[in-house]
XYZ file of C-alpha atoms in Angstrom:
624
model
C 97.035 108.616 56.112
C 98.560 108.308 59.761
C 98.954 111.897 60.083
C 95.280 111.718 59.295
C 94.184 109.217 61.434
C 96.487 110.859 64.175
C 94.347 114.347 63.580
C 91.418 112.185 64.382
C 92.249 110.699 66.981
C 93.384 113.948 68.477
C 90.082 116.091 68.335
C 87.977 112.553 69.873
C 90.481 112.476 72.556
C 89.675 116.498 73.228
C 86.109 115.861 73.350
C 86.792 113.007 75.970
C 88.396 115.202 78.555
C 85.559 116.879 80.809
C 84.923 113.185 81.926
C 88.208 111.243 81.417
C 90.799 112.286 84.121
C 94.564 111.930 83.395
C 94.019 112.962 79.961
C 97.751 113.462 79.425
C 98.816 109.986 80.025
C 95.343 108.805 77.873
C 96.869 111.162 75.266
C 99.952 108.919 75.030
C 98.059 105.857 76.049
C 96.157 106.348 72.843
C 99.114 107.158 70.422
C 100.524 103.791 71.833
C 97.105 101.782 71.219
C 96.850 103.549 68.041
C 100.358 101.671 66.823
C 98.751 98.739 68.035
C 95.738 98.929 66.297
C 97.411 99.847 62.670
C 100.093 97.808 62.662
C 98.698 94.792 62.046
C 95.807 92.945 59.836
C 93.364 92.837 62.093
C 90.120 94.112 61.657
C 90.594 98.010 62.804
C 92.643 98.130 59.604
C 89.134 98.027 57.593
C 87.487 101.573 56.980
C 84.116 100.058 57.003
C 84.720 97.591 59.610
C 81.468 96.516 62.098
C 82.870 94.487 64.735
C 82.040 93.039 68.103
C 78.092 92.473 67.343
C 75.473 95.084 67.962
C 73.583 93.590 71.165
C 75.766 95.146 74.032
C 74.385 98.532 74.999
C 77.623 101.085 74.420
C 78.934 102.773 77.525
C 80.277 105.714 75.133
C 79.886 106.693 71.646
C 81.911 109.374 69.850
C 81.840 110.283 65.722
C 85.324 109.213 64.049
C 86.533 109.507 60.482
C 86.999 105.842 60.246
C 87.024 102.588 61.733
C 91.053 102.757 62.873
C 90.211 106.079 64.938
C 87.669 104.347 66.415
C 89.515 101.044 67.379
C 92.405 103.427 68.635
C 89.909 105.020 71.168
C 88.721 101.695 72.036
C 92.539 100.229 72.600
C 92.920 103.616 74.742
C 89.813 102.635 77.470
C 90.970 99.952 79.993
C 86.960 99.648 79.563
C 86.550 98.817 76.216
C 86.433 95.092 75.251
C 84.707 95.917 71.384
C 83.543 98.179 69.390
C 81.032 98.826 66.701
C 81.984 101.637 63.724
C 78.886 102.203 61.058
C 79.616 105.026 59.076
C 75.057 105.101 58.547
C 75.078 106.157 61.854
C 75.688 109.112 64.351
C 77.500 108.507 66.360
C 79.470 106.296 63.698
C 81.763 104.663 66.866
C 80.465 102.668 70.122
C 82.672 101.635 72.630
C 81.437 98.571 74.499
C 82.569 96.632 77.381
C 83.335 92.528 77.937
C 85.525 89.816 76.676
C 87.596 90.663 74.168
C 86.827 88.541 70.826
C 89.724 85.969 69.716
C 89.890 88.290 66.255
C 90.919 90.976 68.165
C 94.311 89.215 69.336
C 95.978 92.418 67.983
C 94.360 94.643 69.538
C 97.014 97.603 70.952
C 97.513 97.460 74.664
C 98.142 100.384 77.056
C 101.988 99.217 77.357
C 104.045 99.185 80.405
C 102.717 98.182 83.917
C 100.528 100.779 84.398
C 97.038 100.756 82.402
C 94.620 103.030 84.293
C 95.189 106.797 84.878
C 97.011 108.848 87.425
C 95.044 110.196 89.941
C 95.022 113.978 90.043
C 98.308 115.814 92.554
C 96.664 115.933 95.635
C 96.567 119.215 97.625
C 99.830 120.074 99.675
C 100.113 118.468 102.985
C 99.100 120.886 105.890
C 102.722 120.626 107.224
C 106.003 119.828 105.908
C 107.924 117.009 106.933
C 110.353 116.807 109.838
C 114.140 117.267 109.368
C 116.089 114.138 108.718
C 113.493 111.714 108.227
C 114.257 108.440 106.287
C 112.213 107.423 103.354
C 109.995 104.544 104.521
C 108.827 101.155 102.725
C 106.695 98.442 104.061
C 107.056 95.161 101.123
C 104.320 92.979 102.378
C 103.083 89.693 100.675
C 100.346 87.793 101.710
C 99.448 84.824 103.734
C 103.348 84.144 104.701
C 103.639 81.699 107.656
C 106.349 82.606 109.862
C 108.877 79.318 109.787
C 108.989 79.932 105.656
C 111.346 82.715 105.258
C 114.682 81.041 105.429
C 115.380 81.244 108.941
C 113.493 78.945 111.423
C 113.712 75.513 111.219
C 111.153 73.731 111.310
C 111.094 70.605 113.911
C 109.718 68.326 110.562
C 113.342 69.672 108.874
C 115.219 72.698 107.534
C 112.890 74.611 104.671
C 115.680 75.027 101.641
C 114.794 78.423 100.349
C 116.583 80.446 98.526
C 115.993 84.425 99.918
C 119.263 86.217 99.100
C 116.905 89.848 99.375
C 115.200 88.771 102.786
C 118.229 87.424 104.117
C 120.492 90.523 103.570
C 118.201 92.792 105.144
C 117.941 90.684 108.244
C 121.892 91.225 108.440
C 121.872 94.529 108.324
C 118.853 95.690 110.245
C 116.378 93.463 113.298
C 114.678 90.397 112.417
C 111.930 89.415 114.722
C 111.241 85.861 115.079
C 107.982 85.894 117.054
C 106.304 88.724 115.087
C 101.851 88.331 115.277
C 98.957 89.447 113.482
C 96.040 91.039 115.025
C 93.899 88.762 113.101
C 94.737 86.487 110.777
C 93.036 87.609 107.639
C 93.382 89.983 105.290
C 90.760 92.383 105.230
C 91.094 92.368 109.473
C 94.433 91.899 109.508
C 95.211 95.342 107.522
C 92.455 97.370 108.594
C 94.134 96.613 112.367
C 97.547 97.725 111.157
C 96.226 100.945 109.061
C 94.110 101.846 111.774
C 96.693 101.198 114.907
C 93.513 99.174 116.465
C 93.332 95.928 117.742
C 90.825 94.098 115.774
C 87.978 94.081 118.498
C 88.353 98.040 117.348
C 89.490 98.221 114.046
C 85.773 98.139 112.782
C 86.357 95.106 110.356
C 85.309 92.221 111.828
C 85.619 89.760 108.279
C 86.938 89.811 105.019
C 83.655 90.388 103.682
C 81.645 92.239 106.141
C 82.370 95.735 105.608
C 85.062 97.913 103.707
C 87.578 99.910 106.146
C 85.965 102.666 107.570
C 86.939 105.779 106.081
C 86.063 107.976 108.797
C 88.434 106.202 111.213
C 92.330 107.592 110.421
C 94.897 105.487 109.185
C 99.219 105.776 109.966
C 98.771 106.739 106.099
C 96.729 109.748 106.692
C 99.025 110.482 109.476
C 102.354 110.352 107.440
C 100.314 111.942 104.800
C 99.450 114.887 106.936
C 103.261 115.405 108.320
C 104.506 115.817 104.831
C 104.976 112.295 103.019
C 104.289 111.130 99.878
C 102.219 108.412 100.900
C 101.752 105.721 98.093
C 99.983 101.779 98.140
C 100.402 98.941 95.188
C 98.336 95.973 94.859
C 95.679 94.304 97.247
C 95.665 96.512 99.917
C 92.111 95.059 101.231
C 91.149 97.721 102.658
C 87.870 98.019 100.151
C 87.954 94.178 99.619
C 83.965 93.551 100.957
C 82.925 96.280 97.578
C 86.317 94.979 95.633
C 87.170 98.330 95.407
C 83.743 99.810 94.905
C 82.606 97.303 92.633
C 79.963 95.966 94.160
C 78.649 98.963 95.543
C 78.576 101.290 92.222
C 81.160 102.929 93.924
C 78.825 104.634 96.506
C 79.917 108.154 96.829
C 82.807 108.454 94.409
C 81.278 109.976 91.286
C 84.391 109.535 89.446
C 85.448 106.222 90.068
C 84.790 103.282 87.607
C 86.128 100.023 86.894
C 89.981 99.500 87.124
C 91.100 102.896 88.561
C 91.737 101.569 91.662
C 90.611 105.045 93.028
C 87.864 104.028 95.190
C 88.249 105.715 99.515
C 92.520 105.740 98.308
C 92.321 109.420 98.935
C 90.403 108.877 102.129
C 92.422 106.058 103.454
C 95.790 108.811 102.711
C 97.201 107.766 99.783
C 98.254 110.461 97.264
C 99.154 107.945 94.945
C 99.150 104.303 94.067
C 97.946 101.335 91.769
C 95.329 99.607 93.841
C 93.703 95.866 92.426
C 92.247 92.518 94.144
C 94.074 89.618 94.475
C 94.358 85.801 93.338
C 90.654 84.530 93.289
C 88.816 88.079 93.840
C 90.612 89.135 90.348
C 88.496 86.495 88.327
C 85.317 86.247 90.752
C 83.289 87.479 87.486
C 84.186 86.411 83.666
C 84.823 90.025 82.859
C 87.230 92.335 84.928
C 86.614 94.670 87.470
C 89.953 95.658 88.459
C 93.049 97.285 87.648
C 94.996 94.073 86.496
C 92.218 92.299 85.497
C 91.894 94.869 82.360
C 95.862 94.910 82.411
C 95.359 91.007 81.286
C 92.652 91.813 79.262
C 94.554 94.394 77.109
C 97.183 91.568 76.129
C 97.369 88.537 74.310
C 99.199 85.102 74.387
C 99.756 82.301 71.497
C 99.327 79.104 72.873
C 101.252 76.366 72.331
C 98.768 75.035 69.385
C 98.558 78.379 68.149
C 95.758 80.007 69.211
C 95.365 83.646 69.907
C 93.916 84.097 73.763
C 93.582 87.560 76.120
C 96.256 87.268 79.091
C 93.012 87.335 80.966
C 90.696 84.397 79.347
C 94.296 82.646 80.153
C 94.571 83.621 83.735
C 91.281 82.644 84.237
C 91.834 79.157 82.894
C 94.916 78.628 85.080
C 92.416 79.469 87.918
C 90.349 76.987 86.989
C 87.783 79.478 85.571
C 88.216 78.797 81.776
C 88.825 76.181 79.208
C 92.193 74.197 80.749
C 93.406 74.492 77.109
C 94.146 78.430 77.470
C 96.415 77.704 80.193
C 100.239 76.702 79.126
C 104.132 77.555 79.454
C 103.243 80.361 76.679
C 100.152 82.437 77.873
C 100.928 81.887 81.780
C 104.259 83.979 82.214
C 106.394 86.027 84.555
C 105.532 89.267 82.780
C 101.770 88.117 83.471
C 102.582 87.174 87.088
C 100.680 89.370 89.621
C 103.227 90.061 91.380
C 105.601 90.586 89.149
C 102.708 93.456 87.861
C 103.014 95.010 91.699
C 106.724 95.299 91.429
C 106.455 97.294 87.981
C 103.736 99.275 89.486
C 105.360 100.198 92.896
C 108.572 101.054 90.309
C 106.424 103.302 88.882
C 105.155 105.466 91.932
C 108.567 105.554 93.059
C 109.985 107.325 89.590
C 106.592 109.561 89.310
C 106.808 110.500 93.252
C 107.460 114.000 93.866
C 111.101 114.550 94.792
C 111.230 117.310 97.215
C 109.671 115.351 100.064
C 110.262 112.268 102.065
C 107.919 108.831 100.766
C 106.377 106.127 102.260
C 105.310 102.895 99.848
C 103.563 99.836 100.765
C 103.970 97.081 98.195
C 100.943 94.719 98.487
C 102.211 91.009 97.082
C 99.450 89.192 96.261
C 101.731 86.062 96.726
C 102.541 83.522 98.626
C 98.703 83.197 99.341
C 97.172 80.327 97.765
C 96.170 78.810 95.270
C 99.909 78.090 94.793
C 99.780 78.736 91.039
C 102.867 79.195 89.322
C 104.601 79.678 86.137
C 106.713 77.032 84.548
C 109.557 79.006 85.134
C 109.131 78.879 88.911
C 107.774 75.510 89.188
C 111.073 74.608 87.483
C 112.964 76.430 89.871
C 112.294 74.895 92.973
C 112.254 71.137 90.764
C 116.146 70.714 91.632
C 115.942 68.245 94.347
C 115.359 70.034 97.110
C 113.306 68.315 99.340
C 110.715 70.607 101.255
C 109.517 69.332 104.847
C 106.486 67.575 105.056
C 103.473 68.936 107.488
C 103.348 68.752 111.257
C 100.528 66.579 112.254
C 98.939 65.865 108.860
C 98.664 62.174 108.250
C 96.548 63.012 105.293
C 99.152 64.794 103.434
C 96.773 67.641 102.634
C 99.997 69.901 101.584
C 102.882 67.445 101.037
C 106.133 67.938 100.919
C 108.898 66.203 99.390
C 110.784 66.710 95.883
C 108.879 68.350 92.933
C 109.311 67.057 89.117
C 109.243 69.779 86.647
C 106.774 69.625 84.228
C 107.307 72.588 82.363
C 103.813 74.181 82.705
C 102.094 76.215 84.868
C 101.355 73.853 88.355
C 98.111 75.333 90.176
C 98.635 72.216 92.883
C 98.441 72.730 96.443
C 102.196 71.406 97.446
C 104.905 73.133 99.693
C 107.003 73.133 96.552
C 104.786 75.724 94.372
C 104.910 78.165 98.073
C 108.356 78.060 98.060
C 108.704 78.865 94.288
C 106.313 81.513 95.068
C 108.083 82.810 97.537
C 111.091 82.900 95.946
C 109.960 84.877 93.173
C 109.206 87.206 96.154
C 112.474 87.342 96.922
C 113.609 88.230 93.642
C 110.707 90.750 93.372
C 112.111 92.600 97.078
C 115.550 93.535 94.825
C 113.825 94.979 91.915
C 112.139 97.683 93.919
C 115.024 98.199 96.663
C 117.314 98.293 93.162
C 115.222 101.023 92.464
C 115.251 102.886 95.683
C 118.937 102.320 95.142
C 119.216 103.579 91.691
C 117.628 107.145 93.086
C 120.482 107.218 95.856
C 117.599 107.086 98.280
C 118.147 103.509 99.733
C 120.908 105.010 102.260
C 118.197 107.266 103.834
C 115.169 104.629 103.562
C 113.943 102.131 106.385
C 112.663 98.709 104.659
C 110.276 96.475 106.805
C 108.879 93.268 105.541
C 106.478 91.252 106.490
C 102.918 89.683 105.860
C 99.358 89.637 106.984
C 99.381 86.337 108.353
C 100.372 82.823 107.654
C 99.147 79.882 105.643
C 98.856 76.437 107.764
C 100.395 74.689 104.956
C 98.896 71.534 105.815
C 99.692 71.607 109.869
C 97.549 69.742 111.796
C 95.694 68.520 108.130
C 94.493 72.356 107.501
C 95.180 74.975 105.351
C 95.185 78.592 104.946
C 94.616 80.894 107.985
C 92.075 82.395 110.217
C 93.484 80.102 113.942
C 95.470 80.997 116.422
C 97.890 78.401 115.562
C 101.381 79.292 114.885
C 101.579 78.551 110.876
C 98.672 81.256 110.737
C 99.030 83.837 113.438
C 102.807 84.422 113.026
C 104.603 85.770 109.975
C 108.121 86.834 108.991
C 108.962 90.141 110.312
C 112.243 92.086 109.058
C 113.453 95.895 109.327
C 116.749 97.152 108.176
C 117.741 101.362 107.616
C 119.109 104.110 108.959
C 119.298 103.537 112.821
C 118.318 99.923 113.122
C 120.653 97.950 115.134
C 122.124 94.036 113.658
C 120.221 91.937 116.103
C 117.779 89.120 116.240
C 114.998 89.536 118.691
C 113.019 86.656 120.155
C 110.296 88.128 121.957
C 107.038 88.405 120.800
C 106.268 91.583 119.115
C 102.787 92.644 116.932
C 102.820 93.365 113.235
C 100.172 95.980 114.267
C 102.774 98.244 116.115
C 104.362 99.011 112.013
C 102.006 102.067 111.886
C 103.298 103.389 115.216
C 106.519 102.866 114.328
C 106.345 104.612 110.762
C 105.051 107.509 112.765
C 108.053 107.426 115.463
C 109.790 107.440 112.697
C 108.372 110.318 111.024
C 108.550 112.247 114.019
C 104.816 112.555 113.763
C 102.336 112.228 117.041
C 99.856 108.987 116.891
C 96.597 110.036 116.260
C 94.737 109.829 119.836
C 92.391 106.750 118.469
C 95.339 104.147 117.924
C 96.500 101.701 120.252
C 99.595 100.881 118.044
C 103.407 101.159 119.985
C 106.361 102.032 118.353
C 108.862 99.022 117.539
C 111.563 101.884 117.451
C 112.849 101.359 120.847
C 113.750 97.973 119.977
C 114.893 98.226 116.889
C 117.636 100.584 118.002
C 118.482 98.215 120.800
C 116.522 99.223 124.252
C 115.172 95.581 124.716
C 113.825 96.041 128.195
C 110.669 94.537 128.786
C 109.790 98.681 129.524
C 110.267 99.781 125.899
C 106.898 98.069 125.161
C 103.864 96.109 125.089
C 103.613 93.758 127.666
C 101.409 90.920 125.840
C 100.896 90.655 122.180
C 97.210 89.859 121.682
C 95.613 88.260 118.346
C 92.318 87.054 117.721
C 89.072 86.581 114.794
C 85.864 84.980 115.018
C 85.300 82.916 118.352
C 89.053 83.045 119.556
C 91.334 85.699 121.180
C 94.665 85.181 122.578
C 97.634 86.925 124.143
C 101.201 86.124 124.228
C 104.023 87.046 126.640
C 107.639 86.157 126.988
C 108.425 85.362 130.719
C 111.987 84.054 131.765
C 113.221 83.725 128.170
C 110.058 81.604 127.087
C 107.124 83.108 125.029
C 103.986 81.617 126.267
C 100.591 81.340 123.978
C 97.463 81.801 126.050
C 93.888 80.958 123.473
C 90.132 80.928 124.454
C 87.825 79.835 122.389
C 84.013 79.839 122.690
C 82.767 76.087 122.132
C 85.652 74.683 119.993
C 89.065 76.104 119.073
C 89.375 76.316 115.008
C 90.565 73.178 112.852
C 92.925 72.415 116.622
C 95.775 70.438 116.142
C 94.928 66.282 117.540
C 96.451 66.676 121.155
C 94.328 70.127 121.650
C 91.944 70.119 124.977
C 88.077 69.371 124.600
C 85.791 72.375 125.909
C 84.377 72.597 128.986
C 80.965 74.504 129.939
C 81.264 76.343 126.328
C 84.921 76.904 126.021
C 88.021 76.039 125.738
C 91.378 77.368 126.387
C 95.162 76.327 125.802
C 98.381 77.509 126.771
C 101.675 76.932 124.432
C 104.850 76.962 124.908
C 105.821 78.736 121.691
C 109.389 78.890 122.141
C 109.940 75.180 122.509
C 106.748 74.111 121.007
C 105.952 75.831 118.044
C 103.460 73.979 116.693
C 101.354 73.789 119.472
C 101.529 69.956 119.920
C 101.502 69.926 123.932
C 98.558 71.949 126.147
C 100.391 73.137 128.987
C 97.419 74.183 131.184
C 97.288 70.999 133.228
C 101.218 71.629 134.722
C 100.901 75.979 134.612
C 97.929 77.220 135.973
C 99.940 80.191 137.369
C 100.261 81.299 133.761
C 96.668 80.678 132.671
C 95.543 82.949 135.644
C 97.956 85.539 134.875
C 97.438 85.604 131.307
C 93.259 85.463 131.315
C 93.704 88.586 132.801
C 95.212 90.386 129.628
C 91.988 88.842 127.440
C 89.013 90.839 126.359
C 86.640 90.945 129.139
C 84.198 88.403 127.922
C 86.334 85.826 126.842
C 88.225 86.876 130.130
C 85.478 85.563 132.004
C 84.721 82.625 129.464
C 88.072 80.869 130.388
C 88.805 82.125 133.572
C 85.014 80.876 135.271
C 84.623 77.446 133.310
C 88.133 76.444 132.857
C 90.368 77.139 135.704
């Protein structure tokens, strides 16, 4: 009877491959969900079975000898929710999309971390790759303030994390303790450091105002073209206005659907990768749309009363999207976590990449960016007594610090203690793929940089998450270690942006002639002369820019705002004929507690000068 079914399922599989790409790993996929389906009492074991109701419209329909064939194909689409199977019709099987029902707890899952198909080998690069270049990897998490990484200490009182990973690559390699965003936001932030722009030319003004521009070239496509493997996991952001195509129908990719993740990679230069939304923008709708939303929904949890619940209805109620009830110590868990799911999935690029050519991975964390939900596991592991430093400037304890008690459930609440646990999963996370680097001999010959996309505020001056020019959101932890990189800590400013330029120096490739990115490579090899690069370090979003320069062993913070700086911390300025501007001492003052534009207005009239040229003449007319 299985070799039966198995026949079955063969010759429906072989009529599914003029529109299903990957059909090799769908031909395993299905074998796999086939096990799944037959090996338990569920309902697929019925040969007559009619399940999942008859009012959704089917998005395919296929004839099958039975009703197991026909659950098999449906445990094979990362599409399919149900199915129907009525032998009085022709087609007998329809696949259908949605929820899956709670009978269908059994139903077989793609397994490992990977559940949508490969994307076809993309042509050969137009030139091979430079002698004796290192492998390169960018591990970047999300909304990571700069003072949280185990280093800095803040003036409130030492952060207690525990970062073995992060701190043995600053040992060996640079760490960079003034590193800035370009803007700090995702969908800006990135698109600046893909496209080497600052953001006032990066084309992406908000997170939700446009996807990247595909016509403009990215330091992927330029890495791509001199002969690397170029490859991206998790929330890149870079189609985050459509969610990957989405909401657009995926406008001018005929192939792409739902969970493929395939939408502009090719034209943004990836050859390969697992692409997905992040936190909230995973559960925005009560079905899925992305790659680990239909991961979830191909898995089931018992909860602790016993009921049988998708990964995904779970998720969704520890997001506060479903019944509270779904969401416990059992269906909440690490090998759930998103991202724990991007570690798997950048593990799997790296053993699938091609081996006769140099790579370059970016590993897209969803975490530490809020909400701060974790696991039990990791709420338990920061519940040990530390005690994690309140706010600067927040009498209203908006993110409090303080000892956590463990509960032993998930905790969704907004405290310092669940971003530390979530960063120290991080941590943990950084070794798994490095172990894997290592475990190819390849870690020798790769350069690691981490970093983030910009900060959380974390409660600082009684705000939270990001989007100001204030410290806790435009500065981030910035580490590179490999081949090359001199043991040093540097404490000038320095731009996240300028990764792309340096992943290109390092290539031994030539910047394409639209970027503005600079090469960190200079300094990362030791030529610290304020001639080896960028004079300022300019940031800005919305109705602020700002610039930053070290003078004298100081870095000094120059912002303009038009009309009122963002969410400003209590002792900021007032403005004054439309604006208002505000110079920092970051260096001694890195909270930006004390306006120094009273006592330097030698600074202020230097720096102006390095703003763009309406905000230049904003500040400089009406508040000199």
């Amino acid at each position: 009877e299985q070799s039966r079914i198995n026949m079955a399922l063969l010759a429906s599989i072989g009529s599914m491959l003029a529109w299903r790409r990957g059909a090799l790993l769908l031909w395993a996929a299905a074998f796999a969900a086939a096990a799944g389906c037959l090996a338990d009492s569920n309902p697929c074991n019925a040969s007559n079975t009619v399940s999942g109701g008859t009012s959704v419209v089917a998005y395919r329909k296929f004839n099958t000898d039975d009703a197991a064939a026909c659950c098999s194909l449906c445990a094979s689409q990362d599409q399919c929710g149900h199915f129907t199977f009525n032998p009085k019709k022709q087609p007998n099987c329809h696949l259908k999309g949605g929820p899956l029902r709670q009978q269908f707890d059994t139903k077989g899952a793609v397994s490992g971390p990977v559940v949508a198909p490969p994307p076809p080998p993309p042509p050969p690069p137009p030139s091979p790759p430079a002698k004796g270049v290192p492998n390169l990897v960018l591990l970047f998490p999300d909304q990571w303030r700069f003072d949280w990484a185990g280093f800095n200490q803040a003036p409130s009182g030492p952060i207690p994390l525990n970062v073995p990973t992060l701190k043995s690559l600053a040992a060996k390699g640079t760490r960079f303790s003034q590193a800035y965003v370009p803007a700090p936001v995702c969908a800006p932030s990135r698109s600046c450091l893909a496209s080497g722009r600052q953001y006032d030319d990066a084309g992406v003004p908000s997170n939700f105002a446009n996807d990247y521009p595909i016509n403009q070239t990215t330091f992927y496509s330029v890495l791509r073209q001199h002969g690397y493997h170029t490859m991206t996991a998790g929330k890149d952001d870079l189609t985050k206005a459509s969610q990957l195509g989405s909401r657009t129908k995926y406008d001018g990719c005929s192939i792409c659907k739902d969970g493929d993740g395939l939408y502009h990679q090719a034209a943004l230069g990836f050859a390969d990768g697992f692409r997905y939304s992040g936190k909230m923008d995973v559960v925005d709708k009560p079905t899925p749309h992305d790659m680990y939303g239909f991961y979830l929904r191909n898995h089931t949890k018992l909860t602790e009363k016993g009921i049988n619940v998708t990964a995904w209805d779970a998720h969704r109620a520890c997001m506060g999207k479903d019944k509270a009830d779904l969401c416990d110590a059992n269906t909440f868990t690490e090998d759930m976590y998103e991202d724990d799911y991007t570690a798997q999935n950048a593990i799997a690029l790296l053993r699938r990449r091609p081996k006769n050519v140099p790579f370059f991975l970016q590993v897209n964390f969803p975490g530490p960016h809020s909400p701060f939900l974790v696991t039990a596991k990791m709420h338990t592991s920061v519940s040990d007594g530390r005690v994690w430093p309140p706010a600067m400037d927040d009498p209203k304890r908006v993110t409090p610090g303080g000892t956590c008690a463990s509960t032993n459930e998930p905790d969704g609440a907004a405290t310092r203690c669940n971003y530390a646990a979530e960063i120290e999963n991080l941590d943990r996370l950084f070794k798994t793929v490095l172990d894997e680097i290592e475990s190819q001999d390849l870690l020798e010959n790769t350069v690691v940089c981490v970093s983030s996309d910009h900060g959380e505020m974390l409660g600082d001056h009684g705000d939270t998450a990001k989007s100001k020019p204030w410290q806790a959101s435009a500065s981030v932890p910035l580490v590179c270690a490999g081949p090359g990189i001199k043991q040093q800590v540097i404490d000038r400013p320095v731009g996240t942006i300028d990764l792309g330029a340096t992943f290109i120096d390092l290539a031994k490739a030539p910047l394409a002639p639209t970027m503005q990115t600079v090469s960190l490579v200079p300094l990362l090899r030791g030529d610290t002369s304020n001639s080896s690069y960028r004079a300022v370090v300019p940031s800005g979003l919305n109705n602020w820019r700002m610039v930053v320069q070290n003078m004298n062993g100081s870095s000094f913070k120059y912002i303009c705002c038009k009309g009122d700086c963002p969410n400003p911390p209590s002792t900021a300025p007032k403005p004054v004929g439309g604006w208002t501007h505000m110079l920092v001492n970051v260096t001694a003052d890195p909270f930006d507690m004390v306006d120094l534009v009273p006592k330097r207005p030698d600074i202020v009239s230097h720096l102006v000068n390095f703003l763009p040229a309406e905000y230049a003449k904003g500040c400089g007319k009406h508040c000199t």
